[in-house]
Structures are given as C-alpha cells and as structure tokens.
Amino acid sequence: MNTITGKAVVAGVVGAPVRHSLSPVLHNAWIAEAGLDAAYVPFAPPSDGFARLVHGLRGGVIRGLNVTLPFKEEALALADEASPRAAAAAAANLLVFREDGSVFADNTDGLGLLAAFAAQAPGFSPTAAPVVILGAGGAARGAAAAFVEAGAQVRIVNRTLARAEAIADALGRVSAFPLSRAGDAFAGAGAIVNATSAGLADEAGLDLPLEASPQGCVVMDMVYKPLKTPLLVNAEASGRRVVDGLEMLIGQAAPSFEAFFGRPPPANVDVRALALAALEQKS
Ligand code: ATR
C-alpha cells in the first residue's frame, strides 16, 4: 500500500450506481505498482446531483474523473471544451479538471474498444469488411464513432430503426438496419459488436442469425458480466473469434490513467486477473 501524503494526486470515477465499478481496482493497482503518491476513489452522487459535483470540483481540487452510467452525456454537456472523439460519441467517459477552473471532456471508450480487438483478435482490421453494431443507445453511438474514425464502414442494427438512422445521419459512413434484417447486415461483416442492453438484468438476450455472418467474423460483447455472454458462447461454439467487454474496460482505463497521472500505466500488472477476481467476489 502506498503512503498517501498531502501532495497526493486524486482522481476518481463517478456513476450511479458506482459500487460495482472495477475502475478503482484497475487504477489503484497501477498506482501502487508505479509507486505514485496518488489515489483513485469512487463518487456516487444522486442522479440529479452530477452537475453540482462537477461544478464543485472545478479548479483542480482533483485531477479528473472517469464517468460511467448514467452521466456520460451530461458530462459532455457540462464541459467547457471537448475532444473531437467525445463530440463524435456524443458522450464523455473522462473529465479533466484544469487549474484555470475549466473542464475538458474526452472519450477513451473507443480506444478501449479498438485495443480489445487488437488484444483478443490479432490481425483484425476495421477496414477489411463492414462492422456491425447492435443497438443505438449511447454505447452504440460511441462504438460506431470509433469504428468510423478507424476507417470502417458501419452497419447499425436496432430494434427501433429511427434511432439507428439518427446515428447514421450524425456520423456518415453508417447504414441503418431494423433488427428484423440483422441477417442482411451480418452478410459479409468483419465484426459484430453488441452494444444493446438486452440480456442484462437476466432478460433474455437477442436471438441473432450469427450463421449469416462469415466464419471469420469476430464477435464482441460490451457486457462483461458474465464475461462469456450467451452471444459470445454461441459465437465460440460456431468457431468464431470473440472479444469481451472486460478487455474494453481495461483498454479505456489505460489512456484515462495517462490523462490523470501523466504517464502510461505500468505494463507489468495483470489487471485483468485482478478485475476477474473482483468480479468473482461480487457474484
Ligand atoms: P445506452 O445509452 O446505455 O447504450 P440505451 O440508450 O438504453 O442504453 O440503449 C439500449 C439499447 O439496447 C437500445 O439500442 C435498445 O433498443 P431500442 O433503441 O429499440 O430501445 C436496445 N435494447 C434493449 N433491450 C432490448 C431488447 N430486449 N431487444 C432489442 N433491443 C434492445
């Protein structure tokens, strides 16, 4: 355990709820290994209290915050300045508090998504074949923006077609499909990314025609609890490569750490094992 002195740099994560967040586990393990005089702590304001928290922290009281549900859109709206990738995602998962009192919004979720593919599906290229995103909420828009930025053609499949069309209008190089035409979207796809909330909270997952995708299609699920979602189990059973949401979580945390503490996280900490152990304890 590091000694935290009066000079410690403080960062944190804000969400509602935040108690199951794995971010403190990841960041504090990196802080300890790097020997930093720093701490990373959770904040759980009431759902109407996010703006008060952000305004209270202006001026560099703490260095920055990761932002999780349901505050990502509000975080972008409250910031004085935003990175192009946060603007494209229409959401921020990272706020940096500058000493002049201003707040800078960024989004590292897209970096995390691409890092997860690089780690678990080596050789995957986002430009080789269209990428299918399932869903049209905030998570889906962020994923679509990241893949468009990486040069991909994106197909959004959603139960409510109008929401998919709204993302297509906003981002360009994106086409929209209703869920009933998922098979058409899967034809020739290089990847399928689940960004819906279906299957969460013990709801039944989506019934998807995976066989309509090429055998080489990589299947990814942003949900990491369970780590192997029914979608990933089905994809693996049919011989397809899979990418999990925990790797994306770790992939977004690394550039966040660098924004807070001015250096990349140490490479020699098995944060995936620590996160898996924390997930086990919670189940
Ligand atoms: P977030 O902003 O966290 O991504 P959201 O805005 O609630 O979440 O979006 C959830 C996504 O999951 C939406 O795309 C939703 O489809 P609709 O736009 O048609 O509502 C999708 N979703 C949730 N439950 C679903 C279900 N049972 N079947 C199909 N799609 C579902």
Short mmCIF file of N, CA and C and ligand atoms in Angstrom, two decimals, residues 69 73 134-141 157-161 163-164 179 194-199 203-206, ligand 1:
data_model
loop_
_atom_site.label_atom_id
_atom_site.label_comp_id
_atom_site.label_asym_id
_atom_site.label_seq_id
_atom_site.Cartn_x
_atom_site.Cartn_y
_atom_site.Cartn_z
N LEU A 69 -22.29 5.26 -16.37
CA LEU A 69 -23.74 5.46 -16.48
C LEU A 69 -24.31 6.04 -15.19
N GLU A 73 -23.50 11.49 -21.07
CA GLU A 73 -23.97 12.57 -21.96
C GLU A 73 -23.92 13.91 -21.22
N LEU A 134 -24.73 -3.60 -32.82
CA LEU A 134 -26.10 -3.89 -32.39
C LEU A 134 -26.48 -2.88 -31.32
N GLY A 135 -27.55 -2.11 -31.57
CA GLY A 135 -28.00 -1.12 -30.61
C GLY A 135 -27.80 0.29 -31.13
N ALA A 136 -28.54 1.23 -30.53
CA ALA A 136 -28.45 2.62 -30.97
C ALA A 136 -28.55 3.58 -29.79
N GLY A 137 -28.14 3.11 -28.60
CA GLY A 137 -28.05 3.99 -27.44
C GLY A 137 -26.67 4.65 -27.40
N GLY A 138 -26.32 5.19 -26.24
CA GLY A 138 -25.04 5.89 -26.10
C GLY A 138 -23.84 5.00 -26.36
N ALA A 139 -23.87 3.78 -25.86
CA ALA A 139 -22.74 2.87 -26.04
C ALA A 139 -22.55 2.56 -27.52
N ALA A 140 -23.67 2.36 -28.21
CA ALA A 140 -23.60 2.03 -29.64
C ALA A 140 -23.07 3.21 -30.44
N ARG A 141 -23.52 4.41 -30.11
CA ARG A 141 -23.04 5.56 -30.86
C ARG A 141 -21.52 5.74 -30.67
N VAL A 157 -27.62 -2.01 -36.37
CA VAL A 157 -28.85 -2.80 -36.32
C VAL A 157 -29.55 -2.47 -35.01
N ASN A 158 -30.80 -2.03 -35.10
CA ASN A 158 -31.51 -1.71 -33.86
C ASN A 158 -32.99 -2.03 -33.96
N ARG A 159 -33.56 -2.39 -32.81
CA ARG A 159 -35.00 -2.67 -32.73
C ARG A 159 -35.78 -1.48 -33.23
N THR A 160 -35.40 -0.28 -32.77
CA THR A 160 -36.07 0.95 -33.22
C THR A 160 -35.23 1.57 -34.33
N LEU A 161 -35.69 1.42 -35.56
CA LEU A 161 -34.88 1.83 -36.72
C LEU A 161 -34.54 3.32 -36.69
N ARG A 163 -33.77 5.29 -34.34
CA ARG A 163 -32.59 5.64 -33.52
C ARG A 163 -31.30 5.29 -34.28
N ALA A 164 -31.32 4.18 -35.02
CA ALA A 164 -30.14 3.81 -35.82
C ALA A 164 -29.94 4.84 -36.94
N LEU A 179 -33.85 -4.61 -36.58
CA LEU A 179 -33.44 -5.92 -36.02
C LEU A 179 -33.94 -7.07 -36.89
N ASN A 194 -21.98 -6.19 -29.86
CA ASN A 194 -23.24 -5.97 -29.14
C ASN A 194 -23.11 -4.79 -28.19
N ALA A 195 -23.89 -3.74 -28.48
CA ALA A 195 -23.93 -2.57 -27.60
C ALA A 195 -25.35 -2.33 -27.12
N THR A 196 -26.17 -3.39 -27.11
CA THR A 196 -27.52 -3.25 -26.55
C THR A 196 -27.49 -3.63 -25.07
N SER A 197 -28.57 -3.30 -24.39
CA SER A 197 -28.70 -3.72 -23.00
C SER A 197 -29.56 -4.97 -22.90
N ALA A 198 -29.93 -5.56 -24.04
CA ALA A 198 -30.73 -6.80 -23.99
C ALA A 198 -29.86 -7.90 -23.39
N GLY A 199 -30.45 -8.68 -22.51
CA GLY A 199 -29.68 -9.75 -21.89
C GLY A 199 -29.10 -9.33 -20.55
N GLU A 203 -32.62 -10.54 -18.37
CA GLU A 203 -33.54 -10.53 -19.51
C GLU A 203 -33.00 -11.53 -20.53
N ALA A 204 -33.87 -12.06 -21.39
CA ALA A 204 -33.38 -12.94 -22.45
C ALA A 204 -32.53 -12.11 -23.42
N GLY A 205 -31.44 -12.69 -23.90
CA GLY A 205 -30.60 -11.98 -24.87
C GLY A 205 -31.28 -11.95 -26.24
N LEU A 206 -30.62 -11.26 -27.19
CA LEU A 206 -31.17 -11.19 -28.53
C LEU A 206 -31.00 -12.54 -29.24
P1 ATR B 1 -27.04 3.10 -23.51
O1 ATR B 1 -27.17 4.58 -23.71
O2 ATR B 1 -26.53 2.67 -22.20
O3 ATR B 1 -26.29 2.42 -24.63
P2 ATR B 1 -29.90 2.84 -24.11
O4 ATR B 1 -29.97 4.20 -24.70
O5 ATR B 1 -30.89 2.42 -23.08
O6 ATR B 1 -28.51 2.50 -23.46
O7 ATR B 1 -29.93 1.81 -25.32
C1 ATR B 1 -30.14 0.45 -25.13
C2 ATR B 1 -30.08 -0.26 -26.48
O8 ATR B 1 -30.44 -1.63 -26.29
C3 ATR B 1 -31.06 0.28 -27.50
O9 ATR B 1 -30.48 0.15 -28.78
C4 ATR B 1 -32.27 -0.65 -27.33
O10 ATR B 1 -33.09 -0.73 -28.47
P3 ATR B 1 -34.20 0.40 -28.76
O11 ATR B 1 -33.48 1.61 -29.29
O12 ATR B 1 -35.11 -0.19 -29.77
O13 ATR B 1 -34.88 0.66 -27.43
C5 ATR B 1 -31.55 -1.96 -27.11
N1 ATR B 1 -32.36 -2.95 -26.41
C6 ATR B 1 -32.61 -3.02 -25.08
N2 ATR B 1 -33.38 -4.08 -24.78
C7 ATR B 1 -33.63 -4.71 -25.97
C8 ATR B 1 -34.36 -5.89 -26.34
N3 ATR B 1 -34.97 -6.64 -25.43
N4 ATR B 1 -34.40 -6.22 -27.65
C9 ATR B 1 -33.76 -5.46 -28.58
N5 ATR B 1 -33.06 -4.35 -28.31
C10 ATR B 1 -32.98 -3.98 -27.00
#
